[in-house]
């Protein structure tokens, strides 16, 4: 009996140490308590990783993909990342992630105030809402959302051109700017999707273990 109490005490200590990560010890899953705000440690870690991933995508877009340009155009992997976060998580997470990376993209690009935070926020929210309310997560669904996101990026670029260029030929802009950007974004879209997938997968299993244990 004394050994049993000691083992239970050790399990509780380990659970407190690892928070809500749902780490397995043998066949038993030890789950930490929620914080006072109702947020588990695993959720905090998950969204910190999403934030770091957003910074990585921002660095890739402004450095690597600005030099190695598919279809002679820099892809917008940030809008795809916002769509992916909404698809994997929910509309609120997608909207917050999209607004954050859009704001940072404007600062890094020297643009200042732009419509990108609003556009990315709406894309993240839309993808999360569609996935949560109407469909289950699947590859065909994300391909559809991916195409929608690329189309939104095309329309956004057209608006930016119309606002910043004094005069332009629509067909020239369409063939020389819009279509190359659309195709380059579409081709490189697997990059943020695949990099974000392990974060969602790992913490999805952790949260499932937490709900089962509770």
mmCIF file of N, CA and C in Angstrom, residues 92-211:
data_model
loop_
_atom_site.group_PDB
_atom_site.id
_atom_site.type_symbol
_atom_site.label_atom_id
_atom_site.label_comp_id
_atom_site.label_asym_id
_atom_site.label_seq_id
_atom_site.Cartn_x
_atom_site.Cartn_y
_atom_site.Cartn_z
ATOM 1 N N UNK A 92 -10.744 31.005 -35.091
ATOM 2 C CA UNK A 92 -10.103 32.031 -34.262
ATOM 3 C C UNK A 92 -8.582 31.947 -34.372
ATOM 4 N N UNK A 93 -8.040 30.738 -34.291
ATOM 5 C CA UNK A 93 -6.589 30.578 -34.416
ATOM 6 C C UNK A 93 -6.109 31.021 -35.796
ATOM 7 N N UNK A 94 -6.860 30.667 -36.834
ATOM 8 C CA UNK A 94 -6.482 31.080 -38.183
ATOM 9 C C UNK A 94 -6.513 32.584 -38.364
ATOM 10 N N UNK A 95 -7.526 33.234 -37.781
ATOM 11 C CA UNK A 95 -7.646 34.686 -37.905
ATOM 12 C C UNK A 95 -6.521 35.404 -37.164
ATOM 13 N N UNK A 96 -6.224 34.962 -35.949
ATOM 14 C CA UNK A 96 -5.153 35.598 -35.165
ATOM 15 C C UNK A 96 -3.802 35.395 -35.835
ATOM 16 N N UNK A 97 -3.537 34.180 -36.285
ATOM 17 C CA UNK A 97 -2.270 33.896 -36.967
ATOM 18 C C UNK A 97 -2.158 34.741 -38.234
ATOM 19 N N UNK A 98 -3.242 34.799 -39.022
ATOM 20 C CA UNK A 98 -3.206 35.562 -40.261
ATOM 21 C C UNK A 98 -2.967 37.042 -40.034
ATOM 22 N N UNK A 99 -3.659 37.623 -39.048
ATOM 23 C CA UNK A 99 -3.473 39.044 -38.760
ATOM 24 C C UNK A 99 -2.044 39.330 -38.301
ATOM 25 N N UNK A 100 -1.488 38.429 -37.495
ATOM 26 C CA UNK A 100 -0.129 38.636 -36.968
ATOM 27 C C UNK A 100 0.915 38.579 -38.080
ATOM 28 N N UNK A 101 0.868 37.537 -38.920
ATOM 29 C CA UNK A 101 1.878 37.423 -39.974
ATOM 30 C C UNK A 101 1.680 38.503 -41.040
ATOM 31 N N UNK A 102 0.431 38.923 -41.261
ATOM 32 C CA UNK A 102 0.199 40.008 -42.209
ATOM 33 C C UNK A 102 0.779 41.322 -41.722
ATOM 34 N N UNK A 103 0.627 41.589 -40.431
ATOM 35 C CA UNK A 103 1.191 42.800 -39.844
ATOM 36 C C UNK A 103 2.720 42.779 -39.919
ATOM 37 N N UNK A 104 3.323 41.636 -39.555
ATOM 38 C CA UNK A 104 4.788 41.523 -39.604
ATOM 39 C C UNK A 104 5.308 41.590 -41.031
ATOM 40 N N UNK A 105 4.539 41.036 -41.975
ATOM 41 C CA UNK A 105 4.952 41.091 -43.377
ATOM 42 C C UNK A 105 5.014 42.527 -43.873
ATOM 43 N N UNK A 106 4.042 43.350 -43.466
ATOM 44 C CA UNK A 106 4.055 44.750 -43.860
ATOM 45 C C UNK A 106 5.239 45.501 -43.277
ATOM 46 N N UNK A 107 5.589 45.185 -42.026
ATOM 47 C CA UNK A 107 6.738 45.837 -41.391
ATOM 48 C C UNK A 107 8.045 45.412 -42.061
ATOM 49 N N UNK A 108 8.202 44.107 -42.286
ATOM 50 C CA UNK A 108 9.433 43.603 -42.899
ATOM 51 C C UNK A 108 9.592 44.091 -44.332
ATOM 52 N N UNK A 109 8.480 44.230 -45.028
ATOM 53 C CA UNK A 109 8.555 44.681 -46.418
ATOM 54 C C UNK A 109 8.642 46.179 -46.580
ATOM 55 N N UNK A 110 8.593 46.913 -45.465
ATOM 56 C CA UNK A 110 8.679 48.352 -45.535
ATOM 57 C C UNK A 110 7.429 49.003 -46.090
ATOM 58 N N UNK A 111 6.332 48.253 -46.112
ATOM 59 C CA UNK A 111 5.091 48.781 -46.674
ATOM 60 C C UNK A 111 4.372 49.678 -45.679
ATOM 61 N N UNK A 112 4.497 49.330 -44.394
ATOM 62 C CA UNK A 112 3.775 50.072 -43.366
ATOM 63 C C UNK A 112 2.341 49.575 -43.283
ATOM 64 N N UNK A 113 1.393 50.483 -43.404
ATOM 65 C CA UNK A 113 -0.016 50.109 -43.343
ATOM 66 C C UNK A 113 -0.428 49.463 -44.668
ATOM 67 N N UNK A 114 -1.003 48.279 -44.607
ATOM 68 C CA UNK A 114 -1.459 47.584 -45.801
ATOM 69 C C UNK A 114 -2.723 46.803 -45.475
ATOM 70 N N UNK A 115 -3.295 46.209 -46.496
ATOM 71 C CA UNK A 115 -4.514 45.419 -46.316
ATOM 72 C C UNK A 115 -4.201 43.956 -46.028
ATOM 73 N N UNK A 116 -2.912 43.602 -46.032
ATOM 74 C CA UNK A 116 -2.552 42.200 -45.848
ATOM 75 C C UNK A 116 -3.017 41.609 -44.516
ATOM 76 N N UNK A 117 -2.880 42.310 -43.375
ATOM 77 C CA UNK A 117 -3.381 41.716 -42.127
ATOM 78 C C UNK A 117 -4.863 41.367 -42.188
ATOM 79 N N UNK A 118 -5.653 42.234 -42.807
ATOM 80 C CA UNK A 118 -7.084 41.967 -42.922
ATOM 81 C C UNK A 118 -7.337 40.786 -43.846
ATOM 82 N N UNK A 119 -6.616 40.753 -44.963
ATOM 83 C CA UNK A 119 -6.797 39.669 -45.936
ATOM 84 C C UNK A 119 -6.410 38.332 -45.323
ATOM 85 N N UNK A 120 -5.246 38.270 -44.699
ATOM 86 C CA UNK A 120 -4.795 37.014 -44.088
ATOM 87 C C UNK A 120 -5.728 36.587 -42.962
ATOM 88 N N UNK A 121 -6.211 37.560 -42.183
ATOM 89 C CA UNK A 121 -7.126 37.254 -41.091
ATOM 90 C C UNK A 121 -8.416 36.630 -41.630
ATOM 91 N N UNK A 122 -8.954 37.201 -42.688
ATOM 92 C CA UNK A 122 -10.190 36.681 -43.266
ATOM 93 C C UNK A 122 -9.988 35.297 -43.870
ATOM 94 N N UNK A 123 -8.841 35.084 -44.498
ATOM 95 C CA UNK A 123 -8.558 33.768 -45.072
ATOM 96 C C UNK A 123 -8.453 32.723 -43.972
ATOM 97 N N UNK A 124 -7.704 33.031 -42.906
ATOM 98 C CA UNK A 124 -7.577 32.092 -41.795
ATOM 99 C C UNK A 124 -8.911 31.793 -41.147
ATOM 100 N N UNK A 125 -9.722 32.833 -40.969
ATOM 101 C CA UNK A 125 -11.046 32.643 -40.362
ATOM 102 C C UNK A 125 -11.940 31.812 -41.261
ATOM 103 N N UNK A 126 -11.945 32.111 -42.548
ATOM 104 C CA UNK A 126 -12.800 31.385 -43.486
ATOM 105 C C UNK A 126 -12.450 29.901 -43.538
ATOM 106 N N UNK A 127 -11.163 29.603 -43.634
ATOM 107 C CA UNK A 127 -10.743 28.194 -43.714
ATOM 108 C C UNK A 127 -11.088 27.439 -42.431
ATOM 109 N N UNK A 128 -10.920 28.091 -41.291
ATOM 110 C CA UNK A 128 -11.282 27.451 -40.031
ATOM 111 C C UNK A 128 -12.770 27.239 -39.896
ATOM 112 N N UNK A 129 -13.562 28.243 -40.321
ATOM 113 C CA UNK A 129 -15.016 28.136 -40.211
ATOM 114 C C UNK A 129 -15.561 27.062 -41.138
ATOM 115 N N UNK A 130 -15.042 27.003 -42.358
ATOM 116 C CA UNK A 130 -15.511 25.993 -43.309
ATOM 117 C C UNK A 130 -15.187 24.591 -42.807
ATOM 118 N N UNK A 131 -13.968 24.420 -42.302
ATOM 119 C CA UNK A 131 -13.556 23.097 -41.824
ATOM 120 C C UNK A 131 -14.353 22.671 -40.606
ATOM 121 N N UNK A 132 -14.588 23.594 -39.685
ATOM 122 C CA UNK A 132 -15.249 23.237 -38.430
ATOM 123 C C UNK A 132 -16.752 23.052 -38.581
ATOM 124 N N UNK A 133 -17.380 23.876 -39.414
ATOM 125 C CA UNK A 133 -18.836 23.926 -39.444
ATOM 126 C C UNK A 133 -19.482 23.102 -40.556
ATOM 127 N N UNK A 134 -18.736 22.870 -41.640
ATOM 128 C CA UNK A 134 -19.390 22.270 -42.796
ATOM 129 C C UNK A 134 -18.752 20.962 -43.265
ATOM 130 N N UNK A 135 -17.454 20.828 -43.118
ATOM 131 C CA UNK A 135 -16.768 19.666 -43.652
ATOM 132 C C UNK A 135 -15.801 19.113 -42.613
ATOM 133 N N UNK A 136 -15.345 17.883 -42.846
ATOM 134 C CA UNK A 136 -14.274 17.316 -42.041
ATOM 135 C C UNK A 136 -12.949 17.549 -42.754
ATOM 136 N N UNK A 137 -11.849 17.484 -42.015
ATOM 137 C CA UNK A 137 -10.539 17.719 -42.610
ATOM 138 C C UNK A 137 -10.210 16.613 -43.606
ATOM 139 N N UNK A 138 -9.814 17.006 -44.794
ATOM 140 C CA UNK A 138 -9.440 16.050 -45.828
ATOM 141 C C UNK A 138 -8.538 16.749 -46.832
ATOM 142 N N UNK A 139 -7.804 15.959 -47.574
ATOM 143 C CA UNK A 139 -6.908 16.532 -48.587
ATOM 144 C C UNK A 139 -7.691 17.278 -49.673
ATOM 145 N N UNK A 140 -8.774 16.699 -50.233
ATOM 146 C CA UNK A 140 -9.538 17.448 -51.245
ATOM 147 C C UNK A 140 -10.061 18.787 -50.735
ATOM 148 N N UNK A 141 -10.492 18.821 -49.460
ATOM 149 C CA UNK A 141 -10.989 20.075 -48.907
ATOM 150 C C UNK A 141 -9.891 21.116 -48.857
ATOM 151 N N UNK A 142 -8.696 20.706 -48.402
ATOM 152 C CA UNK A 142 -7.640 21.708 -48.319
ATOM 153 C C UNK A 142 -7.181 22.144 -49.706
ATOM 154 N N UNK A 143 -7.192 21.260 -50.686
ATOM 155 C CA UNK A 143 -6.843 21.676 -52.045
ATOM 156 C C UNK A 143 -7.804 22.769 -52.507
ATOM 157 N N UNK A 144 -9.090 22.587 -52.201
ATOM 158 C CA UNK A 144 -10.075 23.613 -52.555
ATOM 159 C C UNK A 144 -9.783 24.926 -51.827
ATOM 160 N N UNK A 145 -9.505 24.849 -50.512
ATOM 161 C CA UNK A 145 -9.191 26.052 -49.743
ATOM 162 C C UNK A 145 -7.886 26.685 -50.214
ATOM 163 N N UNK A 146 -6.942 25.856 -50.643
ATOM 164 C CA UNK A 146 -5.675 26.347 -51.174
ATOM 165 C C UNK A 146 -5.911 27.175 -52.431
ATOM 166 N N UNK A 147 -6.751 26.663 -53.320
ATOM 167 C CA UNK A 147 -7.070 27.400 -54.554
ATOM 168 C C UNK A 147 -7.792 28.703 -54.238
ATOM 169 N N UNK A 148 -8.695 28.651 -53.269
ATOM 170 C CA UNK A 148 -9.403 29.872 -52.860
ATOM 171 C C UNK A 148 -8.420 30.900 -52.304
ATOM 172 N N UNK A 149 -7.470 30.451 -51.490
ATOM 173 C CA UNK A 149 -6.478 31.358 -50.901
ATOM 174 C C UNK A 149 -5.611 31.993 -51.984
ATOM 175 N N UNK A 150 -5.204 31.196 -52.965
ATOM 176 C CA UNK A 150 -4.399 31.737 -54.072
ATOM 177 C C UNK A 150 -5.201 32.752 -54.876
ATOM 178 N N UNK A 151 -6.494 32.474 -55.067
ATOM 179 C CA UNK A 151 -7.349 33.415 -55.788
ATOM 180 C C UNK A 151 -7.508 34.719 -55.005
ATOM 181 N N UNK A 152 -7.638 34.612 -53.691
ATOM 182 C CA UNK A 152 -7.733 35.814 -52.851
ATOM 183 C C UNK A 152 -6.449 36.630 -52.951
ATOM 184 N N UNK A 153 -5.311 35.945 -52.979
ATOM 185 C CA UNK A 153 -4.033 36.644 -53.136
ATOM 186 C C UNK A 153 -3.968 37.362 -54.476
ATOM 187 N N UNK A 154 -4.490 36.730 -55.528
ATOM 188 C CA UNK A 154 -4.517 37.358 -56.849
ATOM 189 C C UNK A 154 -5.350 38.640 -56.819
ATOM 190 N N UNK A 155 -6.529 38.569 -56.218
ATOM 191 C CA UNK A 155 -7.404 39.744 -56.144
ATOM 192 C C UNK A 155 -6.754 40.841 -55.302
ATOM 193 N N UNK A 156 -6.089 40.435 -54.210
ATOM 194 C CA UNK A 156 -5.410 41.413 -53.352
ATOM 195 C C UNK A 156 -4.308 42.141 -54.108
ATOM 196 N N UNK A 157 -3.524 41.395 -54.877
ATOM 197 C CA UNK A 157 -2.456 42.016 -55.665
ATOM 198 C C UNK A 157 -3.030 42.964 -56.704
ATOM 199 N N UNK A 158 -4.145 42.576 -57.321
ATOM 200 C CA UNK A 158 -4.788 43.445 -58.308
ATOM 201 C C UNK A 158 -5.238 44.749 -57.656
ATOM 202 N N UNK A 159 -5.778 44.668 -56.449
ATOM 203 C CA UNK A 159 -6.196 45.878 -55.730
ATOM 204 C C UNK A 159 -4.981 46.750 -55.409
ATOM 205 N N UNK A 160 -3.891 46.123 -54.965
ATOM 206 C CA UNK A 160 -2.680 46.875 -54.646
ATOM 207 C C UNK A 160 -2.119 47.561 -55.888
ATOM 208 N N UNK A 161 -2.151 46.875 -57.014
ATOM 209 C CA UNK A 161 -1.680 47.482 -58.268
ATOM 210 C C UNK A 161 -2.558 48.664 -58.654
ATOM 211 N N UNK A 162 -3.860 48.492 -58.535
ATOM 212 C CA UNK A 162 -4.784 49.570 -58.897
ATOM 213 C C UNK A 162 -4.601 50.789 -58.008
ATOM 214 N N UNK A 163 -4.245 50.580 -56.747
ATOM 215 C CA UNK A 163 -4.077 51.692 -55.823
ATOM 216 C C UNK A 163 -2.716 52.373 -55.952
ATOM 217 N N UNK A 164 -1.698 51.620 -56.359
ATOM 218 C CA UNK A 164 -0.333 52.165 -56.358
ATOM 219 C C UNK A 164 0.156 52.591 -57.743
ATOM 220 N N UNK A 165 -0.381 52.004 -58.802
ATOM 221 C CA UNK A 165 0.060 52.351 -60.149
ATOM 222 C C UNK A 165 -0.875 53.421 -60.726
ATOM 223 N N UNK A 166 -0.286 54.446 -61.308
ATOM 224 C CA UNK A 166 -1.105 55.510 -61.886
ATOM 225 C C UNK A 166 -1.844 55.036 -63.129
ATOM 226 N N UNK A 167 -1.213 54.193 -63.917
ATOM 227 C CA UNK A 167 -1.853 53.621 -65.098
ATOM 228 C C UNK A 167 -1.243 52.259 -65.377
ATOM 229 N N UNK A 168 -2.035 51.355 -65.906
ATOM 230 C CA UNK A 168 -1.544 50.018 -66.225
ATOM 231 C C UNK A 168 -2.486 49.356 -67.217
ATOM 232 N N UNK A 169 -1.923 48.408 -67.940
ATOM 233 C CA UNK A 169 -2.714 47.603 -68.860
ATOM 234 C C UNK A 169 -3.119 46.319 -68.150
ATOM 235 N N UNK A 170 -4.403 46.051 -68.081
ATOM 236 C CA UNK A 170 -4.907 44.928 -67.299
ATOM 237 C C UNK A 170 -4.352 43.598 -67.785
ATOM 238 N N UNK A 171 -4.291 43.404 -69.080
ATOM 239 C CA UNK A 171 -3.803 42.130 -69.613
ATOM 240 C C UNK A 171 -2.319 41.940 -69.309
ATOM 241 N N UNK A 172 -1.559 43.037 -69.373
ATOM 242 C CA UNK A 172 -0.124 42.949 -69.058
ATOM 243 C C UNK A 172 0.084 42.600 -67.597
ATOM 244 N N UNK A 173 -0.688 43.246 -66.711
ATOM 245 C CA UNK A 173 -0.596 42.948 -65.288
ATOM 246 C C UNK A 173 -1.049 41.517 -65.016
ATOM 247 N N UNK A 174 -2.077 41.088 -65.684
ATOM 248 C CA UNK A 174 -2.605 39.746 -65.478
ATOM 249 C C UNK A 174 -1.589 38.686 -65.872
ATOM 250 N N UNK A 175 -0.968 38.854 -67.033
ATOM 251 C CA UNK A 175 -0.024 37.848 -67.523
ATOM 252 C C UNK A 175 1.362 37.980 -66.908
ATOM 253 N N UNK A 176 1.739 39.192 -66.549
ATOM 254 C CA UNK A 176 3.097 39.408 -66.043
ATOM 255 C C UNK A 176 3.226 39.412 -64.534
ATOM 256 N N UNK A 177 2.110 39.643 -63.801
ATOM 257 C CA UNK A 177 2.175 39.739 -62.346
ATOM 258 C C UNK A 177 1.233 38.745 -61.676
ATOM 259 N N UNK A 178 -0.042 38.801 -62.020
ATOM 260 C CA UNK A 178 -1.056 38.049 -61.282
ATOM 261 C C UNK A 178 -0.946 36.537 -61.484
ATOM 262 N N UNK A 179 -0.874 36.101 -62.732
ATOM 263 C CA UNK A 179 -0.795 34.655 -63.002
ATOM 264 C C UNK A 179 0.500 34.051 -62.464
ATOM 265 N N UNK A 180 1.678 34.665 -62.691
ATOM 266 C CA UNK A 180 2.899 34.097 -62.100
ATOM 267 C C UNK A 180 2.847 33.997 -60.578
ATOM 268 N N UNK A 181 2.298 35.017 -59.904
ATOM 269 C CA UNK A 181 2.198 34.963 -58.442
ATOM 270 C C UNK A 181 1.233 33.866 -58.000
ATOM 271 N N UNK A 182 0.120 33.748 -58.705
ATOM 272 C CA UNK A 182 -0.851 32.694 -58.391
ATOM 273 C C UNK A 182 -0.205 31.316 -58.502
ATOM 274 N N UNK A 183 0.508 31.077 -59.606
ATOM 275 C CA UNK A 183 1.118 29.765 -59.828
ATOM 276 C C UNK A 183 2.254 29.493 -58.852
ATOM 277 N N UNK A 184 3.078 30.491 -58.563
ATOM 278 C CA UNK A 184 4.185 30.286 -57.630
ATOM 279 C C UNK A 184 3.675 30.015 -56.218
ATOM 280 N N UNK A 185 2.613 30.719 -55.823
ATOM 281 C CA UNK A 185 2.012 30.474 -54.505
ATOM 282 C C UNK A 185 1.406 29.082 -54.445
ATOM 283 N N UNK A 186 0.749 28.673 -55.510
ATOM 284 C CA UNK A 186 0.126 27.348 -55.548
ATOM 285 C C UNK A 186 1.172 26.239 -55.495
ATOM 286 N N UNK A 187 2.267 26.401 -56.228
ATOM 287 C CA UNK A 187 3.311 25.367 -56.280
ATOM 288 C C UNK A 187 4.015 25.218 -54.941
ATOM 289 N N UNK A 188 4.264 26.329 -54.259
ATOM 290 C CA UNK A 188 5.001 26.284 -52.988
ATOM 291 C C UNK A 188 4.082 26.103 -51.770
ATOM 292 N N UNK A 189 2.779 26.007 -51.982
ATOM 293 C CA UNK A 189 1.847 25.882 -50.854
ATOM 294 C C UNK A 189 2.077 24.651 -49.978
ATOM 295 N N UNK A 190 2.607 23.529 -50.507
ATOM 296 C CA UNK A 190 2.873 22.402 -49.605
ATOM 297 C C UNK A 190 3.891 22.694 -48.511
ATOM 298 N N UNK A 191 4.740 23.705 -48.691
ATOM 299 C CA UNK A 191 5.790 23.990 -47.703
ATOM 300 C C UNK A 191 5.192 24.342 -46.337
ATOM 301 N N UNK A 192 4.358 25.377 -46.220
ATOM 302 C CA UNK A 192 3.791 25.670 -44.893
ATOM 303 C C UNK A 192 2.823 24.595 -44.411
ATOM 304 N N UNK A 193 2.107 23.971 -45.336
ATOM 305 C CA UNK A 193 1.147 22.944 -44.935
ATOM 306 C C UNK A 193 1.855 21.766 -44.269
ATOM 307 N N UNK A 194 2.940 21.295 -44.879
ATOM 308 C CA UNK A 194 3.664 20.134 -44.341
ATOM 309 C C UNK A 194 4.446 20.492 -43.081
ATOM 310 N N UNK A 195 4.952 21.725 -42.994
ATOM 311 C CA UNK A 195 5.707 22.117 -41.804
ATOM 312 C C UNK A 195 4.808 22.323 -40.595
ATOM 313 N N UNK A 196 3.575 22.739 -40.834
ATOM 314 C CA UNK A 196 2.636 22.941 -39.725
ATOM 315 C C UNK A 196 1.942 21.651 -39.308
ATOM 316 N N UNK A 197 1.926 20.666 -40.181
ATOM 317 C CA UNK A 197 1.198 19.437 -39.882
ATOM 318 C C UNK A 197 1.698 18.721 -38.623
ATOM 319 N N UNK A 198 3.020 18.570 -38.420
ATOM 320 C CA UNK A 198 3.469 17.875 -37.195
ATOM 321 C C UNK A 198 3.019 18.564 -35.912
ATOM 322 N N UNK A 199 2.987 19.912 -35.904
ATOM 323 C CA UNK A 199 2.536 20.628 -34.708
ATOM 324 C C UNK A 199 1.092 20.259 -34.397
ATOM 325 N N UNK A 200 0.250 20.326 -35.417
ATOM 326 C CA UNK A 200 -1.162 19.989 -35.206
ATOM 327 C C UNK A 200 -1.331 18.536 -34.801
ATOM 328 N N UNK A 201 -0.604 17.639 -35.454
ATOM 329 C CA UNK A 201 -0.778 16.208 -35.202
ATOM 330 C C UNK A 201 -0.361 15.825 -33.788
ATOM 331 N N UNK A 202 0.791 16.301 -33.358
ATOM 332 C CA UNK A 202 1.315 15.948 -32.032
ATOM 333 C C UNK A 202 0.376 16.438 -30.940
ATOM 334 N N UNK A 203 -0.031 17.704 -31.043
ATOM 335 C CA UNK A 203 -0.855 18.263 -29.975
ATOM 336 C C UNK A 203 -2.305 17.824 -30.085
ATOM 337 N N UNK A 204 -2.717 17.393 -31.241
ATOM 338 C CA UNK A 204 -4.056 16.821 -31.360
ATOM 339 C C UNK A 204 -4.148 15.525 -30.576
ATOM 340 N N UNK A 205 -3.117 14.675 -30.693
ATOM 341 C CA UNK A 205 -3.088 13.433 -29.934
ATOM 342 C C UNK A 205 -2.991 13.709 -28.438
ATOM 343 N N UNK A 206 -2.204 14.744 -28.083
ATOM 344 C CA UNK A 206 -2.069 15.101 -26.667
ATOM 345 C C UNK A 206 -3.398 15.559 -26.086
ATOM 346 N N UNK A 207 -4.137 16.404 -26.841
ATOM 347 C CA UNK A 207 -5.411 16.899 -26.369
ATOM 348 C C UNK A 207 -6.457 15.782 -26.308
ATOM 349 N N UNK A 208 -6.348 14.819 -27.241
ATOM 350 C CA UNK A 208 -7.265 13.686 -27.207
ATOM 351 C C UNK A 208 -7.015 12.839 -25.962
ATOM 352 N N UNK A 209 -5.741 12.618 -25.627
ATOM 353 C CA UNK A 209 -5.413 11.882 -24.412
ATOM 354 C C UNK A 209 -5.912 12.614 -23.174
ATOM 355 N N UNK A 210 -5.804 13.968 -23.198
ATOM 356 C CA UNK A 210 -6.242 14.753 -22.056
ATOM 357 C C UNK A 210 -7.740 14.607 -21.839
ATOM 358 N N UNK A 211 -8.520 14.684 -22.926
ATOM 359 C CA UNK A 211 -9.971 14.587 -22.798
ATOM 360 C C UNK A 211 -10.394 13.197 -22.356
#
